[in-house]
Short mmCIF file of C-alpha atoms in Angstrom, two decimals:
data_model
loop_
_atom_site.label_atom_id
_atom_site.label_comp_id
_atom_site.label_asym_id
_atom_site.label_seq_id
_atom_site.Cartn_x
_atom_site.Cartn_y
_atom_site.Cartn_z
CA MET A 1 46.02 -9.84 9.82
CA SER A 2 43.88 -7.56 11.95
CA THR A 3 41.42 -8.83 14.54
CA ARG A 4 38.56 -7.12 12.67
CA LYS A 5 39.31 -8.97 9.44
CA THR A 6 39.80 -12.30 11.21
CA ALA A 7 36.46 -11.98 12.98
CA HIS A 8 34.59 -11.67 9.73
CA GLN A 9 36.41 -14.30 7.68
CA VAL A 10 34.20 -17.05 6.33
CA TRP A 11 37.10 -19.57 6.28
CA HIS A 12 40.03 -19.97 8.61
CA VAL A 13 42.77 -22.60 8.52
CA SER A 14 42.20 -23.59 12.15
CA ARG A 15 38.39 -23.37 12.18
CA GLY A 16 37.29 -24.36 8.71
CA ILE A 17 34.14 -22.72 7.34
CA VAL A 18 32.38 -20.37 9.76
CA PHE A 19 28.76 -19.47 9.03
CA ALA A 20 28.45 -16.17 10.87
CA GLY A 21 26.85 -12.99 9.66
CA GLY A 22 28.72 -9.75 9.64
CA THR A 23 27.54 -6.41 10.87
CA SER A 24 23.93 -5.88 9.85
CA VAL A 25 22.86 -2.75 8.05
CA VAL A 26 19.68 -1.10 9.20
CA TYR A 27 17.43 1.53 7.67
CA PRO A 28 19.68 4.12 5.99
CA ARG A 29 20.84 6.47 8.71
CA LEU A 30 20.44 10.20 8.52
CA PRO A 31 23.62 12.29 8.55
CA ALA A 32 25.12 12.56 12.02
CA VAL A 33 24.67 16.33 12.10
CA ARG A 34 20.89 15.79 12.11
CA HIS A 35 20.79 12.58 14.13
CA HIS A 36 20.72 13.21 17.87
CA SER A 37 20.16 10.81 20.74
CA ALA A 38 17.95 11.68 23.68
CA PRO A 39 15.74 9.77 26.10
CA ALA A 40 12.00 10.32 26.12
CA ALA A 41 9.82 8.88 28.82
CA VAL A 42 7.19 6.57 27.43
CA ALA A 43 6.66 3.09 28.66
CA SER A 44 4.61 0.01 28.93
CA GLU A 45 2.14 0.15 31.79
CA GLY A 46 3.83 2.82 33.84
CA SER A 47 7.50 1.91 33.42
CA SER A 48 9.92 4.32 31.77
CA ILE A 49 11.84 3.18 28.69
CA PRO A 50 13.92 5.52 26.49
CA LEU A 51 12.64 6.07 22.99
CA PRO A 52 15.01 5.61 20.05
CA PRO A 53 17.11 8.56 18.83
CA VAL A 54 15.16 11.38 17.26
CA LEU A 55 15.86 13.12 14.00
CA SER A 56 16.12 16.84 14.46
CA MET A 57 16.18 19.22 17.40
CA ALA A 58 15.21 22.17 15.23
CA ASP A 59 11.49 21.81 15.88
CA VAL A 60 11.66 21.89 19.68
CA PRO A 61 9.63 24.85 21.00
CA ALA A 62 10.83 26.91 23.95
CA GLU A 63 7.83 25.76 25.99
CA PRO A 64 5.40 22.85 25.58
CA PRO A 65 2.06 23.75 23.96
CA ALA A 66 -0.63 24.64 26.44
CA GLY A 67 -3.35 22.13 27.22
CA GLN A 68 -1.29 18.98 26.66
CA GLY A 69 -0.35 18.34 30.26
CA PRO A 70 3.09 17.17 31.42
CA GLU A 71 5.17 16.00 28.50
CA THR A 72 8.72 15.67 27.27
CA MET A 73 9.33 17.22 23.85
CA LEU A 74 12.40 16.14 21.95
CA GLY A 75 12.64 16.95 18.27
CA HIS A 76 9.67 15.42 16.51
CA VAL A 77 8.77 13.11 19.43
CA VAL A 78 6.09 14.08 21.91
CA ALA A 79 5.79 11.64 24.80
CA THR A 80 2.34 12.23 26.24
CA SER A 81 1.71 11.34 29.87
CA THR A 82 -1.55 9.48 30.40
CA THR A 83 -2.96 7.26 33.11
CA THR A 84 -1.14 4.25 31.72
CA ARG A 85 1.52 6.23 29.86
CA THR A 86 1.51 4.01 26.81
CA THR A 87 1.07 6.39 23.88
CA THR A 88 3.80 8.22 22.01
CA THR A 89 2.76 10.93 19.58
CA ILE A 90 5.38 11.47 16.89
CA THR A 91 5.31 14.28 14.37
CA SER A 92 7.46 14.15 11.29
CA THR A 93 10.45 16.29 10.44
CA ALA A 94 10.85 18.46 7.40
CA VAL A 95 14.23 17.07 6.39
CA VAL A 96 14.12 13.94 6.27
CA GLY A 97 -1.04 -12.63 -4.31
CA GLU A 98 -2.34 -13.68 -1.69
CA GLY A 99 -0.02 -16.32 -0.37
CA PRO A 100 0.00 -18.41 2.79
CA ILE A 101 0.12 -16.63 6.10
CA GLY A 102 3.44 -18.22 6.92
CA GLN A 103 5.38 -16.00 4.52
CA GLY A 104 7.70 -13.51 6.18
CA GLN A 105 6.52 -9.95 6.81
CA GLY A 106 3.77 -9.96 4.25
CA ALA A 107 6.26 -10.18 1.44
CA VAL A 108 4.75 -10.86 -1.93
CA ILE A 109 7.95 -12.13 -3.49
CA GLY A 110 7.20 -14.70 -6.17
CA ILE A 111 3.55 -13.73 -6.58
CA VAL A 112 3.96 -10.07 -7.42
CA GLU A 113 4.04 -9.12 -11.06
CA LYS A 114 5.79 -5.84 -11.69
CA PRO A 115 4.32 -4.47 -14.92
CA LYS A 116 6.97 -4.10 -17.59
CA SER A 117 6.97 -0.50 -18.66
CA LYS A 118 9.23 2.45 -19.16
CA ASP A 119 10.12 4.68 -16.23
CA THR A 120 6.99 6.70 -15.59
CA THR A 121 8.24 8.49 -12.47
CA PRO A 122 6.71 11.99 -12.51
CA ASP A 123 8.95 15.06 -12.58
CA ALA A 124 6.54 17.13 -10.50
CA VAL A 125 4.67 16.35 -7.30
CA PRO A 126 1.81 14.01 -8.23
CA PHE A 127 -1.58 15.55 -7.52
CA THR A 128 -3.47 14.24 -4.51
CA PRO A 129 -6.99 15.35 -3.57
CA LEU A 130 -6.13 14.94 0.12
CA ASP A 131 -5.43 17.89 2.42
CA TYR A 132 -2.03 16.49 3.32
CA LYS A 133 0.35 16.95 0.42
CA MET A 134 4.06 16.82 -0.28
CA PRO A 135 5.42 20.36 -0.75
CA ASP A 136 7.15 20.81 -4.09
CA LYS A 137 10.35 21.94 -2.36
CA ALA A 138 10.54 18.69 -0.37
CA PHE A 139 9.77 16.63 -3.47
CA GLN A 140 12.49 18.26 -5.56
CA ALA A 141 15.02 17.95 -2.72
CA ALA A 142 14.34 14.22 -2.52
CA ARG A 143 14.58 13.88 -6.31
CA GLN A 144 17.97 15.60 -6.32
CA ALA A 145 19.38 13.68 -3.34
CA PRO A 146 21.99 11.02 -4.16
CA GLU A 147 20.37 7.70 -4.97
CA GLY A 148 20.12 5.36 -1.99
CA THR A 149 20.57 8.05 0.65
CA PRO A 150 17.90 8.56 3.35
CA GLU A 151 16.86 11.87 1.79
CA SER A 152 16.07 10.18 -1.56
CA PHE A 153 13.35 7.85 -0.26
CA TRP A 154 9.62 8.43 0.01
CA ASN A 155 8.25 8.42 3.54
CA TYR A 156 5.31 9.79 5.48
CA SER A 157 7.30 12.63 7.06
CA LEU A 158 7.51 14.49 3.73
CA TYR A 159 3.80 15.35 3.87
CA ARG A 160 2.24 18.45 5.38
CA GLY A 161 -1.33 19.48 6.07
CA PRO A 162 -2.86 22.96 6.08
CA GLY A 163 -2.25 25.23 9.04
CA LYS A 164 -4.42 28.10 10.25
CA ASP A 165 -3.46 30.24 7.26
CA GLY A 166 -3.80 27.37 4.78
CA ALA A 167 -0.07 26.88 4.34
CA LEU A 168 1.26 23.31 4.38
CA VAL A 169 2.86 23.29 7.81
CA THR A 170 1.04 20.62 9.86
CA LYS A 171 2.99 17.39 10.25
CA VAL A 172 1.62 13.85 10.17
CA LYS A 173 1.33 12.51 13.72
CA VAL A 174 2.25 8.98 14.75
CA HIS A 175 0.70 7.32 17.81
CA TYR A 176 2.77 4.45 19.19
CA CYS A 177 0.54 2.40 21.50
CA THR A 178 1.71 -0.42 23.74
CA SER A 179 -1.46 -1.32 25.64
CA VAL A 180 -5.10 -2.13 24.98
CA HIS A 181 -6.14 0.95 26.95
CA THR A 182 -4.33 3.47 24.77
CA THR A 183 -5.18 1.55 21.59
CA GLU A 184 -8.85 1.91 22.49
CA ARG A 185 -8.52 5.63 23.16
CA VAL A 186 -6.47 6.46 20.06
CA ILE A 187 -8.77 4.55 17.70
CA ASN A 188 -11.94 6.05 19.15
CA GLU A 189 -10.52 9.58 19.04
CA HIS A 190 -8.69 9.55 15.71
CA PHE A 191 -9.69 6.64 13.44
CA MET A 192 -13.24 5.46 14.11
CA ASN A 193 -14.87 8.15 11.97
CA GLU A 194 -12.60 7.65 8.96
CA LYS A 195 -14.03 6.15 5.76
CA ILE A 196 -10.63 5.08 4.35
CA VAL A 197 -7.68 3.80 6.40
CA GLY A 198 -4.38 2.27 5.38
CA LEU A 199 -3.73 -1.14 6.93
CA ASP A 200 -0.52 -3.11 7.27
CA LEU A 201 1.02 -5.69 9.61
CA GLU A 202 4.50 -6.65 10.74
CA TRP A 203 5.57 -9.85 12.46
CA MET A 204 8.63 -11.84 13.40
CA ALA A 205 10.42 -13.32 10.41
CA ASN A 206 9.88 -17.06 9.99
CA ALA A 207 7.36 -17.16 12.84
CA GLN A 208 5.61 -20.51 13.14
CA LYS A 209 1.94 -20.91 14.00
CA SER A 210 2.87 -22.41 17.35
CA TYR A 211 4.67 -19.19 18.34
CA GLY A 212 1.36 -17.51 19.09
CA PRO A 213 -0.20 -14.14 18.20
CA ARG A 214 2.50 -11.83 19.58
CA LYS A 215 5.09 -13.14 17.13
CA ASN A 216 2.67 -13.68 14.25
CA VAL A 217 0.90 -10.32 14.49
CA SER A 218 3.50 -8.22 16.29
CA LEU A 219 2.41 -4.81 15.00
CA ILE A 220 -0.79 -3.46 13.44
CA GLN A 221 -0.52 -0.18 11.52
CA LEU A 222 -3.45 2.06 10.64
CA ALA A 223 -3.22 5.36 8.79
CA SER A 224 -5.56 8.20 7.93
CA THR A 225 -4.78 11.38 6.03
CA SER A 226 -3.31 13.12 9.08
CA ARG A 227 -2.39 10.37 11.56
CA ILE A 228 -0.73 6.99 11.84
CA GLY A 229 -1.41 4.47 14.59
CA LEU A 230 1.18 1.84 15.52
CA PHE A 231 -0.46 -0.74 17.78
CA HIS A 232 2.36 -2.87 19.12
CA ILE A 233 0.56 -6.09 20.06
CA ALA A 234 3.81 -7.83 20.96
CA ALA A 235 4.56 -5.13 23.56
CA PHE A 236 1.16 -5.32 25.28
CA PRO A 237 1.32 -6.44 28.95
CA GLU A 238 1.82 -10.19 29.30
CA LYS A 239 -1.38 -10.67 31.26
CA GLY A 240 -4.35 -9.14 29.53
CA ALA A 241 -6.24 -8.91 26.27
CA LEU A 242 -4.46 -8.31 22.97
CA VAL A 243 -7.39 -6.89 21.00
CA ALA A 244 -8.96 -3.55 21.89
CA PRO A 245 -12.74 -3.58 21.28
CA ALA A 246 -12.45 -0.42 19.17
CA LEU A 247 -9.79 -2.02 16.97
CA LYS A 248 -11.94 -5.08 16.35
CA LYS A 249 -14.98 -2.91 15.65
CA LEU A 250 -13.12 -0.76 13.13
CA LEU A 251 -11.58 -3.69 11.27
CA GLU A 252 -14.86 -5.62 11.07
CA ASP A 253 -16.89 -2.63 9.86
CA PRO A 254 -17.45 -2.95 6.07
CA ALA A 255 -18.31 0.77 5.89
CA ILE A 256 -14.67 1.60 6.69
CA THR A 257 -12.46 0.61 3.76
CA LYS A 258 -9.05 -0.78 4.67
CA VAL A 259 -6.55 -0.28 1.85
CA GLY A 260 -3.24 -2.02 1.34
CA VAL A 261 -1.16 -4.36 -0.79
CA TRP A 262 -1.67 -8.11 -0.22
CA ILE A 263 -4.53 -7.07 2.00
CA LYS A 264 -6.19 -10.50 2.02
CA GLY A 265 -3.01 -12.08 3.35
CA ASP A 266 -2.85 -9.62 6.24
CA CYS A 267 -6.54 -10.07 7.02
CA THR A 268 -6.18 -13.85 6.98
CA ARG A 269 -3.45 -13.47 9.58
CA LEU A 270 -5.68 -11.24 11.73
CA SER A 271 -8.40 -13.88 11.60
CA GLU A 272 -6.04 -16.75 12.33
CA TYR A 273 -4.29 -15.25 15.35
CA LEU A 274 -6.55 -12.53 16.76
CA LYS A 275 -10.01 -13.78 15.67
CA ILE A 276 -10.70 -10.51 13.85
CA GLU A 277 -12.83 -10.99 10.71
CA THR A 278 -11.83 -7.95 8.69
CA ARG A 279 -14.43 -6.51 6.31
CA GLY A 280 -13.97 -3.77 3.75
CA GLN A 281 -10.64 -5.08 2.44
CA PHE A 282 -9.38 -3.14 -0.59
CA GLU A 283 -6.47 -4.39 -2.69
CA LEU A 284 -4.53 -1.46 -4.15
CA SER A 285 -3.06 -3.68 -6.87
CA HIS A 286 -6.54 -4.02 -8.41
CA LEU A 287 -7.06 -0.26 -8.60
CA TYR A 288 -3.52 0.29 -9.89
CA ARG A 289 -4.02 -2.18 -12.73
CA LEU A 290 -7.48 -0.84 -13.56
CA VAL A 291 -6.24 2.75 -13.86
CA LYS A 292 -2.89 2.08 -15.53
CA PHE A 293 -4.06 -0.36 -18.16
CA SER A 294 -7.41 1.26 -18.88
CA ALA A 295 -5.50 4.42 -19.76
CA SER A 296 -3.09 2.51 -22.03
CA GLY A 297 -5.78 0.30 -23.56
CA GLU A 298 -4.03 -2.88 -22.37
CA TYR A 299 -7.19 -4.40 -20.96
CA ASP A 300 -5.78 -7.92 -20.91
CA LEU A 301 -3.39 -6.79 -18.14
CA ILE A 302 -6.24 -5.81 -15.82
CA ASN A 303 -6.23 -8.76 -13.45
CA LYS A 304 -5.77 -9.57 -9.77
CA ARG A 305 -2.05 -10.21 -9.80
CA LEU A 306 -0.35 -8.27 -7.04
CA VAL A 307 1.88 -5.28 -7.72
CA ALA A 308 4.55 -4.47 -5.15
CA LEU A 309 3.94 -1.46 -2.91
CA GLY A 310 7.34 -0.04 -3.87
CA THR A 311 6.43 -0.17 -7.56
CA GLN A 312 3.16 1.68 -6.97
CA VAL A 313 4.77 4.31 -4.75
CA LYS A 314 7.51 5.13 -7.24
CA GLU A 315 5.14 5.37 -10.21
CA CYS A 316 2.24 7.13 -8.50
CA LEU A 317 3.89 9.15 -5.72
CA GLY A 318 7.12 9.97 -7.51
CA LEU A 319 9.84 8.68 -5.16
CA PRO A 320 11.31 5.25 -4.33
CA LEU A 321 10.12 3.53 -1.17
CA PHE A 322 12.74 2.02 1.10
CA LYS A 323 12.06 -1.72 1.42
CA GLY A 324 15.28 -3.04 2.93
CA ASP A 325 15.11 -6.62 4.18
CA ASP A 326 17.23 -5.71 7.20
CA VAL A 327 14.36 -3.66 8.64
CA ARG A 328 11.54 -5.77 7.25
CA THR A 329 12.89 -8.93 8.84
CA SER A 330 14.06 -7.27 12.07
CA ASP A 331 12.65 -8.23 15.47
CA TRP A 332 9.18 -6.67 15.67
CA THR A 333 8.49 -8.16 19.10
CA LYS A 334 10.87 -5.75 20.86
CA ARG A 335 10.34 -2.06 21.45
CA LEU A 336 10.43 -0.34 18.06
CA SER A 337 13.53 1.49 16.93
CA LEU A 338 13.31 4.72 14.96
CA ASP A 339 14.09 2.78 11.78
CA GLN A 340 11.16 0.46 12.42
CA ILE A 341 8.84 3.37 13.21
CA ILE A 342 9.69 5.13 9.94
CA TYR A 343 9.40 1.91 7.93
CA SER A 344 6.08 0.72 9.37
CA SER A 345 4.50 4.18 9.41
CA SER A 346 5.45 4.83 5.79
CA ASP A 347 3.94 1.56 4.55
CA ALA A 348 0.53 2.30 6.07
CA TYR A 349 0.54 5.97 5.06
CA ALA A 350 1.56 5.14 1.49
CA ALA A 351 -1.62 3.08 1.15
CA VAL A 352 -3.81 6.09 1.99
CA GLN A 353 -2.03 8.39 -0.46
CA LEU A 354 -2.00 5.75 -3.21
CA TYR A 355 -5.73 5.15 -2.89
CA ALA A 356 -6.45 8.87 -3.18
CA VAL A 357 -4.14 9.41 -6.18
CA LEU A 358 -5.29 6.32 -8.07
CA ASN A 359 -8.97 6.91 -7.42
CA HIS A 360 -8.62 10.48 -8.68
CA GLN A 361 -7.00 9.17 -11.86
CA ARG A 362 -9.78 6.58 -12.24
CA GLN A 363 -12.40 9.32 -12.19
CA LYS A 364 -10.60 11.07 -15.06
CA LEU A 365 -10.82 8.03 -17.36
CA ASP A 366 -13.29 8.05 -20.25
CA PRO A 367 -15.43 6.05 -19.80
CA VAL A 368 -15.10 5.96 -16.01
CA PRO A 369 -14.91 2.37 -14.69
CA ASP A 370 -16.44 1.45 -11.37
CA ILE A 371 -14.02 1.20 -8.48
CA PRO A 372 -12.94 -2.40 -7.70
CA HIS A 373 -15.02 -4.22 -5.11
CA HIS A 374 -13.85 -5.15 -1.63
CA ALA A 375 -11.40 -8.02 -1.94
CA GLU A 376 -13.23 -10.41 0.40
CA LEU A 377 -16.22 -10.42 -1.99
CA ASN A 378 -14.12 -12.06 -4.73
CA ILE A 379 -15.85 -10.12 -7.52
CA PRO A 380 -14.02 -9.53 -10.83
CA ILE A 381 -12.47 -6.12 -11.45
CA PRO A 382 -14.95 -3.98 -13.43
CA VAL A 383 -13.52 -3.16 -16.85
CA VAL A 384 -15.15 -0.63 -19.18
CA LYS A 385 -13.89 -0.34 -22.75
CA PRO A 386 -14.59 2.76 -24.83
CA VAL A 387 -17.05 2.46 -27.73
CA PRO A 388 -15.23 2.81 -31.10
CA GLU A 389 -15.91 6.15 -32.77
CA VAL A 390 -17.90 6.12 -36.03
CA THR A 391 -16.11 8.09 -38.77
CA GLU A 392 -17.90 10.13 -41.45
CA GLN A 393 -16.89 7.56 -44.06
CA ASP A 394 -18.43 4.75 -41.99
CA ALA A 395 -21.61 6.80 -41.59
CA ASP A 396 -21.86 7.43 -45.34
CA LEU A 397 -21.43 3.74 -46.11
CA ALA A 398 -24.05 2.79 -43.54
CA ALA A 399 -26.51 5.30 -45.03
CA ALA A 400 -25.96 4.05 -48.59
CA ASP A 401 -26.19 0.39 -47.60
CA PRO A 402 -27.78 0.19 -44.16
CA ASP A 403 -28.04 -3.61 -44.07
CA PRO A 404 -26.29 -5.50 -46.85
CA ALA A 405 -27.41 -8.82 -45.43
CA SER A 406 -31.07 -7.86 -45.74
CA GLN A 407 -30.70 -7.31 -49.48
CA THR A 408 -29.28 -10.77 -50.15
CA ALA A 409 -31.38 -12.65 -47.64
CA PRO A 410 -34.42 -13.09 -49.96
CA VAL A 411 -32.15 -14.50 -52.66
CA ALA A 412 -30.63 -16.95 -50.25
CA GLU A 413 -34.05 -17.97 -48.96
CA ALA A 414 -35.34 -18.45 -52.52
CA ARG A 415 -32.49 -20.74 -53.33
CA LEU A 416 -33.13 -22.83 -50.25
CA ASP A 417 -36.75 -23.31 -51.34
CA VAL A 418 -35.60 -25.43 -54.30
CA LYS A 419 -34.61 -28.89 -53.19
CA PRO A 420 -31.79 -30.16 -55.40
CA SER A 421 -31.89 -33.71 -56.64
CA VAL A 422 -28.27 -34.23 -55.71
CA GLU A 423 -26.51 -33.00 -52.52
CA PRO A 424 -24.39 -30.07 -53.66
CA ALA A 425 -20.77 -29.66 -52.73
CA ILE A 426 -19.79 -26.93 -50.21
CA PRO A 427 -19.52 -23.78 -52.31
CA PRO A 428 -16.16 -21.99 -52.43
CA LEU A 429 -15.74 -18.82 -50.35
CA ASN A 430 -16.87 -15.81 -52.37
CA ILE A 431 -15.19 -12.79 -50.81
CA LEU A 432 -17.32 -10.48 -52.96
CA ASN A 433 -20.57 -11.83 -51.54
CA PRO A 434 -20.81 -11.50 -47.72
CA VAL A 435 -23.66 -14.06 -47.58
CA GLN A 436 -22.60 -17.63 -48.29
CA GLN A 437 -25.12 -20.24 -49.36
CA ALA A 438 -25.38 -22.95 -46.73
CA PRO A 439 -25.20 -26.51 -47.98
CA THR A 440 -28.48 -28.40 -47.91
CA THR A 441 -29.11 -32.03 -47.27
CA GLY A 442 -31.61 -34.30 -48.91
#
């Protein structure tokens, strides 16, 4: 018996039952030919810590772009040197119920209802009104990739924005911030003027309230059409504030809509541990149900039950979203790995794209229902049902007999004027006469 097999046996004659996990599997790895390792200098408060391996070296220019100052460029990672050196700008590669706040990683297991329907995954790239779109070539490549491989999943790096000539060449940028200072700068420069932002949180699995904010709100993700911000609260310097004033201002501004799935659960956690009272919360599940079931006429299914983010992404954006528990429940208090960066960035960016796609589909409905209200207002989802069409036959009947009840009413009234000497029995139902005589009492 080999040492490898012995090490992973659950039972051994000399040891009995051994409860030990085997080798954990992380976010599906990219093929080795496109997965290179290289250090990139970016650190917390001036120290230098290597970044995780990067995806592809194909996008490295011969010289750094002018005007960006000293920087190390490795693949799709740009480590920008600043006063505190705490921001990493990452650009993507081309290949690639509202439960209690104690639930792990914002999971909605047990309170999410996945609508039972046939596979409605689109064959073509779903239309989005946003400038950043998924090129058809990238979409078809992902569709044709073997199921379960990294290339088959939806993620933010598949999207491109318009370049100078209008072609889709500009990549989504990711800012990884590990201090209040850089969080303040990134939000003021890139997110404060947005009207819609994706919002998501990550935290340590099974974190208790007594563990404090760093383990209960380890990472805050924001996303706009062109950028993603990862604000790693758990990695902020030990001595100092955890909440940047700009972050608090953005989250508490009701004019900036924060979109996500299980949004009220995340916002409750922000209030509990960081004293941020988030306003402008928008639950994507409400919009998804409004659009899907208004179109199908299943109005009784328009309710506030949550729908998993993965379900919405596959149906509305056309590709499956990787939601492996090994990454979701990984340690979010340590410096993020590349797997964690892809996972957390994709969740927040998916919210922005979903909102745009679903809202566009809502505006095409007839009649057009109002968009659901902000979740913190606790207002019912607005449902508008179409008025039944009047056929020519119905119109002819209405013209010939505009009000049948009016013709029989005088007869009924005349009968009621005569008081019978004996209380009559309840008359039998006469299906030929729509007006039934009501029984009278003495």
